[in-house]
Amino acid sequence: MKFSETRFGHTGAQTLTWVGDDLVDWVSGRVFRSGEKTDFAEGSVPYKFDSVLTVPDGKGYVLYERLGTKALLLYEGRIVREFNRSYYQAGTYDYPICTSQLENGRQILAHCPEVYSRLEIEDLFTGESLTSRVTESPDFFHSRLQISPDKKWVLSAGWQWNPIDALKVFALDKVMTEPELLDAEPAFKILNPDLEVQSAVFTPDSNILIVTADEDDYEELEDDETFYGMKAGQVALFSPAQKKMLWTQNWTTPPGRIEVAGLWALCLYEHPRLYRWSDWTFIHEWPHLKTGKQNSSIATIGSQSPATSFQLDRGRFAISSSDGITVVQACG
């Protein structure tokens, strides 16, 4: 498989995302067009946002600060809503936020607007709560939220004190009809100090790609202590629908943060490495592109990531650096 690279010499990009074939930084308002031309977009938001989500219908974007408390919805060129999260430990772990679209077409937002431990799902535009409840939420820091492509599962790859990186997976249809289940035992979980979750991300077929950390002081787990056979230092594909592990492999290089789309999984620990997620076949790597050392929802020294944008289903991604932006495109 071959790849081409295109460079833009502009620096300081904060929130890269694709709009058609153009890259846009919504903070500076810069548009990076094919042919290495630069223009300016309408509706820029000059703030310290460093992350961006595209809403399901493609007409808007959620901008947020990864280690901050502020987010906003920019839709069809105008600011529609502002969001907040609790200040408590906000500077130490990833902002918990994601969007999705229900089967009836309603676009929704999952986040923790009041308390770090209380996951809420609401209408993206109006803020109407769809999970109002009176139950008390367990002590868990939700982070790296995702809703599966088939709209059946909600994933939170967060943490709890000691701290340990952990995973909770809820059945979306059940929590939408019985919101108190968000505060009960999840459908699946990994809450084990000897089985920490570096990354967890849905694949296009709504299975979960999971990476567990490997540390010298972890105790060897008995079979009944593993997660469906998964142990420390592994990458695995888990089917929540079938309630079984589809495969596991030991890793040698930490995968870190993972982006998945189409056929591909892009690992971002230190530099991009491309795999086929269905069987973890290695495809290619780009050692000259630096992507930080994030391997947890918790921020550590060196874990800061550059501005990035991914369209792996279209065979491309973009990564910023101190001297410009690099766009990688698969070309056969």
XYZ file of C-alpha atoms in Angstrom:
332
model
C 0.000 0.000 0.000
C 1.412 3.412 -0.993
C 0.892 6.843 0.523
C 1.509 10.420 -0.558
C 2.215 13.420 1.676
C 1.202 17.055 1.207
C 2.639 19.834 3.351
C 1.162 23.162 4.406
C 3.728 25.543 5.858
C 1.360 27.297 8.254
C 1.849 26.708 11.973
C -0.332 27.050 15.048
C -3.356 24.995 13.921
C -5.526 24.014 16.910
C -8.701 22.235 15.685
C -8.271 20.582 12.311
C -11.235 18.988 10.566
C -12.157 18.188 6.973
C -14.878 20.132 5.202
C -15.129 18.387 1.860
C -11.526 18.197 0.686
C -10.433 21.268 2.637
C -8.892 21.299 6.103
C -10.262 23.921 8.482
C -8.936 25.205 11.792
C -12.061 26.665 13.405
C -10.055 28.604 15.998
C -7.928 30.622 13.573
C -10.460 30.403 10.739
C -7.810 29.210 8.296
C -8.833 26.948 5.421
C -6.112 24.765 3.928
C -7.106 23.924 0.372
C -5.724 21.419 -2.103
C -2.836 22.883 -4.028
C -1.381 24.230 -0.751
C -3.511 27.377 -0.848
C -4.788 29.027 2.325
C -8.030 30.947 2.805
C -10.233 32.018 5.714
C -13.565 30.532 6.815
C -16.579 32.337 8.200
C -17.516 31.614 11.797
C -14.116 31.172 13.435
C -13.996 30.914 17.239
C -10.843 32.516 18.700
C -10.456 30.595 21.957
C -8.062 27.979 23.340
C -10.037 25.020 21.957
C -7.744 22.207 20.838
C -10.170 19.439 19.824
C -13.142 19.123 17.480
C -15.958 16.669 16.703
C -18.071 16.714 13.547
C -21.788 16.364 14.343
C -23.592 13.421 12.709
C -25.294 15.331 9.875
C -22.003 17.010 8.929
C -23.378 20.550 9.253
C -21.697 21.492 12.498
C -18.833 20.958 14.904
C -18.332 20.640 18.635
C -15.173 22.469 19.694
C -13.705 21.761 23.113
C -10.568 22.055 25.194
C -9.207 18.603 25.959
C -8.012 19.512 29.467
C -10.425 22.378 30.038
C -14.037 22.935 31.066
C -15.518 24.636 28.004
C -17.062 23.370 24.747
C -19.442 24.829 22.176
C -21.579 23.807 19.223
C -20.863 25.620 15.962
C -23.670 24.756 13.527
C -24.108 26.104 10.007
C -21.614 28.855 10.758
C -23.041 30.136 14.042
C -22.637 29.345 17.715
C -25.735 27.482 18.932
C -24.800 26.289 22.435
C -22.035 26.370 25.007
C -21.233 23.395 27.246
C -19.328 23.065 30.494
C -18.006 20.345 32.741
C -16.965 20.313 36.378
C -13.643 21.955 37.183
C -12.700 18.992 39.428
C -9.575 17.357 37.927
C -10.543 18.847 34.548
C -6.939 19.797 33.851
C -5.786 16.199 34.214
C -7.994 14.113 31.896
C -9.768 14.200 28.537
C -13.042 16.120 28.286
C -15.887 13.523 28.185
C -17.994 14.389 25.138
C -19.378 12.758 21.987
C -22.278 13.106 19.550
C -24.476 10.638 17.713
C -27.784 10.360 15.855
C -30.650 8.142 16.973
C -32.652 5.975 14.599
C -35.412 8.620 14.545
C -32.921 11.203 13.252
C -32.526 13.081 16.533
C -28.964 14.241 17.122
C -27.731 13.762 20.666
C -24.858 14.752 22.907
C -23.318 12.629 25.659
C -21.269 14.485 28.275
C -20.955 15.268 31.994
C -22.308 18.823 32.327
C -22.597 18.983 36.121
C -20.561 16.308 37.889
C -17.565 14.350 36.582
C -19.229 11.062 37.527
C -22.698 11.750 36.122
C -23.069 10.842 32.460
C -25.948 12.586 30.687
C -27.453 12.226 27.218
C -29.367 15.173 25.816
C -30.706 16.743 22.641
C -27.743 18.269 20.834
C -29.494 21.535 19.965
C -31.940 22.222 22.803
C -30.150 20.629 25.737
C -33.280 18.696 26.695
C -32.160 15.927 29.019
C -33.013 12.431 27.799
C -31.590 10.706 30.878
C -32.998 12.665 33.846
C -32.896 10.607 37.032
C -32.570 10.899 40.804
C -30.145 8.029 41.440
C -26.655 8.749 42.773
C -23.790 8.233 40.320
C -20.853 5.999 41.318
C -17.416 7.578 41.704
C -16.032 7.253 38.167
C -14.391 9.824 35.900
C -16.067 9.434 32.506
C -13.828 10.170 29.531
C -13.252 9.317 25.851
C -16.976 8.770 25.306
C -18.261 7.013 22.184
C -21.584 5.721 20.885
C -21.407 2.692 18.614
C -22.230 2.997 14.897
C -25.267 0.721 15.345
C -26.527 3.015 18.169
C -26.678 0.127 20.639
C -23.802 0.896 23.004
C -22.250 3.780 24.947
C -18.583 3.477 25.866
C -16.654 5.409 28.522
C -12.892 4.807 28.663
C -12.295 6.801 31.820
C -10.697 6.231 35.202
C -11.232 5.914 38.900
C -9.045 6.380 41.928
C -6.063 4.962 42.535
C -5.985 6.181 39.673
C -6.521 3.304 37.251
C -7.646 3.480 33.628
C -10.957 1.679 33.278
C -13.809 0.934 30.888
C -17.598 0.952 31.159
C -20.015 -0.012 28.374
C -23.771 0.632 28.630
C -26.659 -0.559 26.452
C -27.978 2.650 24.862
C -31.576 1.531 24.360
C -31.835 0.503 28.004
C -30.398 3.706 29.480
C -32.660 5.791 27.239
C -35.729 4.092 28.716
C -34.292 3.519 32.214
C -31.744 6.320 32.780
C -30.950 5.108 36.288
C -29.034 2.246 34.633
C -26.277 4.782 33.935
C -25.659 4.679 37.689
C -25.930 0.904 38.001
C -23.744 -1.999 36.946
C -22.836 -1.497 33.249
C -23.333 -4.184 30.639
C -19.548 -4.635 30.463
C -16.694 -3.211 32.493
C -12.961 -3.433 33.134
C -12.251 -2.084 36.631
C -9.071 -3.877 37.635
C -5.751 -2.351 38.773
C -3.939 -5.216 37.013
C -5.850 -4.753 33.752
C -5.756 -1.047 32.919
C -7.346 0.144 29.678
C -5.045 2.294 27.539
C -7.592 2.708 24.749
C -11.038 1.525 23.728
C -12.767 2.465 20.496
C -15.687 1.179 18.431
C -15.016 -0.377 15.048
C -17.383 0.227 12.096
C -19.208 -3.039 12.867
C -19.797 -1.886 16.484
C -17.282 -4.218 18.077
C -14.764 -2.722 20.519
C -11.021 -2.548 19.934
C -9.417 -2.593 23.391
C -5.803 -2.045 24.445
C -4.608 -2.958 27.939
C -1.457 -1.567 29.545
C 1.562 -3.701 30.378
C 3.448 -2.856 33.577
C 6.139 -4.756 35.467
C 4.248 -4.551 38.759
C 0.971 -5.973 37.425
C -0.001 -9.286 38.964
C -0.656 -12.225 36.676
C -4.422 -12.686 36.392
C -6.236 -15.942 36.862
C -8.558 -16.914 34.022
C -11.645 -15.810 35.938
C -10.058 -12.389 36.574
C -9.460 -11.551 32.923
C -11.895 -9.730 30.660
C -13.213 -12.564 28.485
C -9.663 -13.947 28.373
C -7.939 -10.607 27.753
C -4.869 -9.925 29.897
C -2.421 -7.048 30.406
C -0.289 -5.924 27.467
C -2.739 -6.987 24.776
C -4.853 -5.563 21.989
C -8.159 -7.316 21.396
C -11.424 -7.161 19.492
C -14.492 -7.677 21.670
C -18.067 -8.214 20.476
C -20.596 -6.754 22.944
C -23.449 -8.213 20.894
C -22.036 -11.752 21.086
C -20.507 -11.238 24.537
C -17.231 -12.773 23.463
C -13.669 -11.924 22.548
C -13.058 -12.307 18.807
C -9.261 -12.250 19.055
C -6.385 -11.101 21.271
C -2.748 -10.317 20.499
C 0.186 -9.232 22.623
C 1.596 -5.865 21.640
C 5.281 -4.897 21.636
C 4.964 -1.163 20.885
C 2.315 0.707 22.910
C -0.632 1.495 20.598
C -1.727 4.477 22.709
C -4.628 6.515 21.372
C -6.362 4.818 18.423
C -8.553 6.198 15.644
C -10.677 3.712 13.681
C -12.670 4.058 10.438
C -13.153 2.037 7.288
C -10.750 -0.914 7.358
C -8.103 0.839 9.398
C -6.891 1.513 12.917
C -4.340 4.292 13.325
C -2.242 4.074 16.501
C -0.822 7.387 17.667
C 1.708 6.622 20.394
C 4.832 8.666 19.487
C 4.093 8.468 15.748
C 1.302 7.106 13.484
C 1.215 3.368 12.790
C -1.503 1.909 10.584
C -3.105 -1.508 11.133
C -6.033 -3.423 9.714
C -8.311 -3.548 12.744
C -10.050 -6.823 11.800
C -6.921 -8.921 12.433
C -4.267 -6.382 13.561
C -2.120 -6.734 10.452
C 0.541 -4.011 10.367
C 0.383 -1.811 7.239
C 2.671 1.223 7.537
C 4.225 3.756 9.917
C 5.390 7.391 9.788
C 8.233 7.859 12.335
C 8.862 11.445 11.175
C 5.369 12.580 12.269
C 5.251 13.168 16.021
C 1.937 12.529 17.779
C 2.765 12.563 21.493
C 2.612 9.766 24.040
C -1.042 9.597 25.036
C -1.916 6.135 26.358
C -4.593 7.067 28.885
C -7.430 9.489 29.438
C -5.189 10.975 32.136
C -2.686 13.586 30.970
C 0.989 12.813 31.609
C 4.287 14.391 30.591
C 4.588 14.086 26.818
C 0.955 13.070 26.302
C -0.084 16.337 24.664
C -1.237 15.639 21.111
C -0.928 17.967 18.113
C -3.957 19.097 16.138
C -5.123 16.169 14.016
C -7.944 15.155 11.698
C -8.819 11.678 10.477
C -10.803 10.342 7.534
C -9.454 6.810 7.495
C -12.496 5.588 5.556
C -11.236 7.874 2.770
C -7.633 6.848 3.330
C -6.303 10.098 4.756
C -5.306 11.925 7.911
C -3.667 15.230 8.837
C -1.228 16.052 11.640
C 0.105 19.462 12.619
C 3.588 20.209 13.909
C 5.732 23.177 14.850
C 6.610 23.773 11.202
C 3.339 23.046 9.405
C 0.627 20.501 8.605
C 1.162 17.153 6.894
C -1.670 15.434 5.017
C -1.172 11.712 4.371
C -3.272 10.136 1.602
C -3.445 6.479 0.574
C -2.862 6.190 -3.163
C -2.982 2.518 -4.003
